[in-house]
Short mmCIF file of C-alpha atoms in Angstrom, two decimals:
data_model
loop_
_atom_site.label_atom_id
_atom_site.label_comp_id
_atom_site.label_asym_id
_atom_site.label_seq_id
_atom_site.Cartn_x
_atom_site.Cartn_y
_atom_site.Cartn_z
CA UNK A 1 -3.85 55.67 -22.00
CA UNK A 2 -6.37 53.27 -23.36
CA UNK A 3 -5.24 51.40 -26.45
CA UNK A 4 -6.84 48.99 -28.83
CA UNK A 5 -5.79 45.46 -29.79
CA UNK A 6 -4.95 45.20 -33.46
CA UNK A 7 -3.59 41.96 -35.03
CA UNK A 8 -2.82 39.01 -33.04
CA UNK A 9 -0.63 36.18 -33.80
CA UNK A 10 -1.42 32.50 -33.48
CA UNK A 11 0.29 30.05 -31.14
CA UNK A 12 2.73 28.72 -33.88
CA UNK A 13 4.83 31.87 -34.02
CA UNK A 14 2.11 34.04 -35.37
CA UNK A 15 1.80 37.59 -34.00
CA UNK A 16 -0.39 40.57 -33.07
CA UNK A 17 0.29 44.28 -32.92
CA UNK A 18 1.00 47.05 -30.70
CA UNK A 19 1.80 49.85 -33.17
CA UNK A 20 1.53 53.67 -33.07
CA UNK A 21 0.96 54.83 -36.62
CA UNK A 22 2.48 57.26 -38.82
CA UNK A 23 5.82 56.33 -40.17
CA UNK A 24 7.89 53.19 -40.06
CA UNK A 25 10.50 52.15 -42.48
CA UNK A 26 10.75 49.48 -45.18
CA UNK A 27 13.20 47.68 -47.33
CA UNK A 28 12.21 43.96 -47.35
CA UNK A 29 13.58 41.59 -49.89
CA UNK A 30 15.81 41.61 -52.86
CA UNK A 31 14.56 42.53 -56.28
CA UNK A 32 11.08 43.87 -55.90
CA UNK A 33 10.03 44.02 -52.27
CA UNK A 34 6.62 45.45 -52.94
CA UNK A 35 5.64 42.62 -55.29
CA UNK A 36 6.79 40.12 -52.74
CA UNK A 37 4.72 41.77 -50.07
CA UNK A 38 1.71 41.82 -52.33
CA UNK A 39 2.18 38.04 -53.02
CA UNK A 40 2.54 37.34 -49.30
CA UNK A 41 -0.70 39.22 -48.63
CA UNK A 42 -2.39 36.69 -50.64
CA UNK A 43 -1.98 34.33 -47.69
CA UNK A 44 -5.01 35.51 -45.90
CA UNK A 45 -8.15 34.16 -44.45
CA UNK A 46 -10.84 34.32 -41.83
CA UNK A 47 -10.79 33.22 -38.11
CA UNK A 48 -13.91 32.82 -35.84
CA UNK A 49 -13.53 33.74 -32.21
CA UNK A 50 -15.51 30.88 -30.40
CA UNK A 51 -16.34 33.13 -27.64
CA UNK A 52 -18.78 35.31 -29.57
CA UNK A 53 -18.62 33.89 -32.91
CA UNK A 54 -17.02 37.25 -34.29
CA UNK A 55 -15.30 36.59 -37.55
CA UNK A 56 -11.81 38.28 -38.15
CA UNK A 57 -9.61 38.66 -41.05
CA UNK A 58 -6.10 37.57 -40.87
CA UNK A 59 -3.08 37.90 -43.17
CA UNK A 60 0.37 36.32 -43.23
CA UNK A 61 3.20 39.02 -43.35
CA UNK A 62 6.64 37.30 -43.84
CA UNK A 63 6.60 34.30 -41.32
CA UNK A 64 4.10 36.01 -38.95
CA UNK A 65 0.35 35.73 -39.05
CA UNK A 66 -1.52 38.77 -37.82
CA UNK A 67 -5.08 39.62 -37.46
CA UNK A 68 -6.03 42.20 -40.21
CA UNK A 69 -8.41 44.15 -38.13
CA UNK A 70 -8.90 45.37 -34.54
CA UNK A 71 -10.15 43.03 -31.79
CA UNK A 72 -13.73 43.44 -31.01
CA UNK A 73 -14.26 41.21 -27.92
CA UNK A 74 -16.45 42.98 -25.61
CA UNK A 75 -17.43 40.91 -22.55
CA UNK A 76 -18.44 44.32 -20.73
CA UNK A 77 -18.42 47.99 -21.46
CA UNK A 78 -17.33 50.65 -19.03
CA UNK A 79 -18.55 54.18 -18.34
CA UNK A 80 -15.88 56.61 -19.61
CA UNK A 81 -15.06 57.54 -15.98
CA UNK A 82 -13.68 56.60 -13.42
CA UNK A 83 -10.35 55.30 -14.44
CA UNK A 84 -8.57 52.34 -12.98
CA UNK A 85 -5.11 50.68 -13.38
CA UNK A 86 -6.31 47.63 -11.43
CA UNK A 87 -9.43 46.43 -13.18
CA UNK A 88 -10.23 45.09 -16.66
CA UNK A 89 -11.74 48.03 -18.42
CA UNK A 90 -13.28 48.07 -21.98
CA UNK A 91 -14.32 51.18 -23.78
CA UNK A 92 -16.00 52.10 -27.08
CA UNK A 93 -14.90 55.29 -28.52
CA UNK A 94 -17.33 58.17 -27.87
CA UNK A 95 -19.71 55.69 -25.90
CA UNK A 96 -20.41 56.54 -22.18
CA UNK A 97 -22.69 53.80 -20.90
CA UNK A 98 -22.54 50.12 -19.96
CA UNK A 99 -24.91 48.39 -22.35
CA UNK A 100 -22.92 46.00 -24.34
CA UNK A 101 -25.53 45.28 -26.87
CA UNK A 102 -26.11 49.04 -27.71
CA UNK A 103 -22.37 49.65 -27.60
CA UNK A 104 -22.02 47.04 -30.50
CA UNK A 105 -24.46 48.94 -32.68
CA UNK A 106 -22.29 51.99 -32.76
CA UNK A 107 -20.21 52.82 -35.78
CA UNK A 108 -17.06 53.21 -33.83
CA UNK A 109 -17.40 49.63 -32.47
CA UNK A 110 -18.03 48.27 -36.02
CA UNK A 111 -15.22 50.20 -37.58
CA UNK A 112 -12.60 50.26 -34.93
CA UNK A 113 -13.30 47.52 -32.39
CA UNK A 114 -12.66 47.86 -28.63
CA UNK A 115 -10.43 50.03 -26.56
CA UNK A 116 -8.63 47.97 -23.81
CA UNK A 117 -6.81 48.97 -20.77
CA UNK A 118 -3.53 46.80 -20.10
CA UNK A 119 -5.50 44.55 -17.70
CA UNK A 120 -8.07 43.85 -20.17
CA UNK A 121 -5.67 43.46 -23.16
CA UNK A 122 -3.78 40.67 -21.31
CA UNK A 123 -6.94 38.59 -21.15
CA UNK A 124 -8.78 39.62 -24.34
CA UNK A 125 -6.99 37.47 -27.04
CA UNK A 126 -8.75 34.56 -28.37
CA UNK A 127 -7.36 31.03 -27.70
CA UNK A 128 -4.37 30.48 -29.91
CA UNK A 129 -3.45 34.08 -30.29
CA UNK A 130 -1.44 36.55 -28.11
CA UNK A 131 -0.24 40.02 -27.99
CA UNK A 132 2.99 40.57 -29.74
CA UNK A 133 6.35 40.99 -27.83
CA UNK A 134 8.68 43.72 -28.66
CA UNK A 135 10.76 41.19 -30.47
CA UNK A 136 7.93 40.14 -32.71
CA UNK A 137 7.11 43.86 -33.61
CA UNK A 138 10.61 44.34 -34.61
CA UNK A 139 10.49 41.22 -36.74
CA UNK A 140 7.44 42.63 -38.52
CA UNK A 141 9.39 46.13 -38.93
CA UNK A 142 12.35 44.59 -40.31
CA UNK A 143 10.40 42.53 -42.87
CA UNK A 144 8.94 45.83 -43.97
CA UNK A 145 12.28 47.13 -44.55
CA UNK A 146 13.78 48.67 -41.34
CA UNK A 147 17.41 47.97 -40.36
CA UNK A 148 18.09 46.38 -37.06
CA UNK A 149 19.53 49.78 -35.79
CA UNK A 150 16.36 51.54 -36.71
CA UNK A 151 14.15 48.79 -35.19
CA UNK A 152 16.15 49.10 -31.91
CA UNK A 153 16.00 52.98 -31.75
CA UNK A 154 13.58 54.03 -29.11
CA UNK A 155 14.63 57.71 -28.94
CA UNK A 156 12.86 59.37 -32.02
CA UNK A 157 9.15 60.09 -32.31
CA UNK A 158 9.08 58.02 -35.53
CA UNK A 159 11.49 55.65 -37.06
CA UNK A 160 12.01 54.00 -40.50
CA UNK A 161 10.79 55.30 -43.89
CA UNK A 162 7.61 53.99 -45.39
CA UNK A 163 6.87 50.99 -43.12
CA UNK A 164 3.75 52.84 -41.58
CA UNK A 165 2.38 53.52 -45.11
CA UNK A 166 2.74 49.85 -46.06
CA UNK A 167 0.65 48.93 -42.81
CA UNK A 168 -2.00 51.66 -43.07
CA UNK A 169 -5.39 51.04 -44.70
CA UNK A 170 -5.88 52.73 -48.11
CA UNK A 171 -9.02 54.44 -46.78
CA UNK A 172 -10.04 55.97 -43.53
CA UNK A 173 -7.26 58.29 -42.61
CA UNK A 174 -7.76 62.08 -42.67
CA UNK A 175 -5.15 64.69 -43.75
CA UNK A 176 -4.03 62.66 -46.72
CA UNK A 177 -2.80 60.00 -44.37
CA UNK A 178 -3.92 57.00 -46.20
CA UNK A 179 -1.46 54.26 -46.77
CA UNK A 180 -0.57 51.76 -49.47
CA UNK A 181 -1.51 48.72 -47.16
CA UNK A 182 0.86 46.61 -49.32
CA UNK A 183 1.50 44.30 -46.40
CA UNK A 184 -2.15 43.61 -45.75
CA UNK A 185 -2.05 44.81 -42.10
CA UNK A 186 -4.95 47.18 -42.76
CA UNK A 187 -4.24 49.59 -39.88
CA UNK A 188 -7.15 52.12 -39.03
CA UNK A 189 -6.98 55.31 -36.92
CA UNK A 190 -9.16 54.35 -34.00
CA UNK A 191 -7.83 57.02 -31.69
CA UNK A 192 -7.53 56.30 -27.94
CA UNK A 193 -8.92 57.17 -24.42
CA UNK A 194 -6.91 59.66 -22.31
CA UNK A 195 -6.39 58.85 -18.70
CA UNK A 196 -8.75 61.67 -17.77
CA UNK A 197 -11.53 59.77 -19.61
CA UNK A 198 -11.78 61.90 -22.77
CA UNK A 199 -11.39 60.24 -26.22
CA UNK A 200 -9.13 61.58 -28.95
CA UNK A 201 -7.68 61.57 -32.48
CA UNK A 202 -10.12 59.07 -34.23
CA UNK A 203 -9.29 59.09 -37.88
CA UNK A 204 -5.92 60.53 -37.32
CA UNK A 205 -3.98 58.25 -35.05
CA UNK A 206 -4.01 54.52 -33.89
CA UNK A 207 -2.31 52.71 -31.13
CA UNK A 208 -1.99 49.08 -30.44
CA UNK A 209 -0.85 47.04 -27.62
#
């Protein structure tokens, strides 16, 4: 399955995201956690990737700093087929050619960024940023209100309560799926690429390394 890179964390304990969508759980802080989250989301800014001068939004959530949009680094673009687990592959949802400049003009690239296989994802982060570890994901989930038991649970299809809603963008999701985005994470449903080369579930699901 091809997944896209969303959020990244800086070298000083800041994180990026691998995140399935739909529901997560939230609790947060003492008196009014939503107000606190909203205040934390004011710690935001812009970051420029020196490799291609692409400007990204970032947001501080708790003690972590995440990119607030999907990574769009595209050094090459591959045909939808064939597949490979050994090469660095980059895809744009719905695009089946190898012209990088044309790929960058597509609406899916401009809205959702790039789909990366694992090999590409491991090399795609800008300097000073990295893919989040499972521990870093859990730290985000717990800041948004999950208990440690919920964050450690890998058996259910979904876990938590309204954490997903607090990470999802307020527009862009179909079937009444928009979130509150109180965290500022701004998750969008960019879909993914199946191993057989087909794309699916744009505007409905999002997956992050």
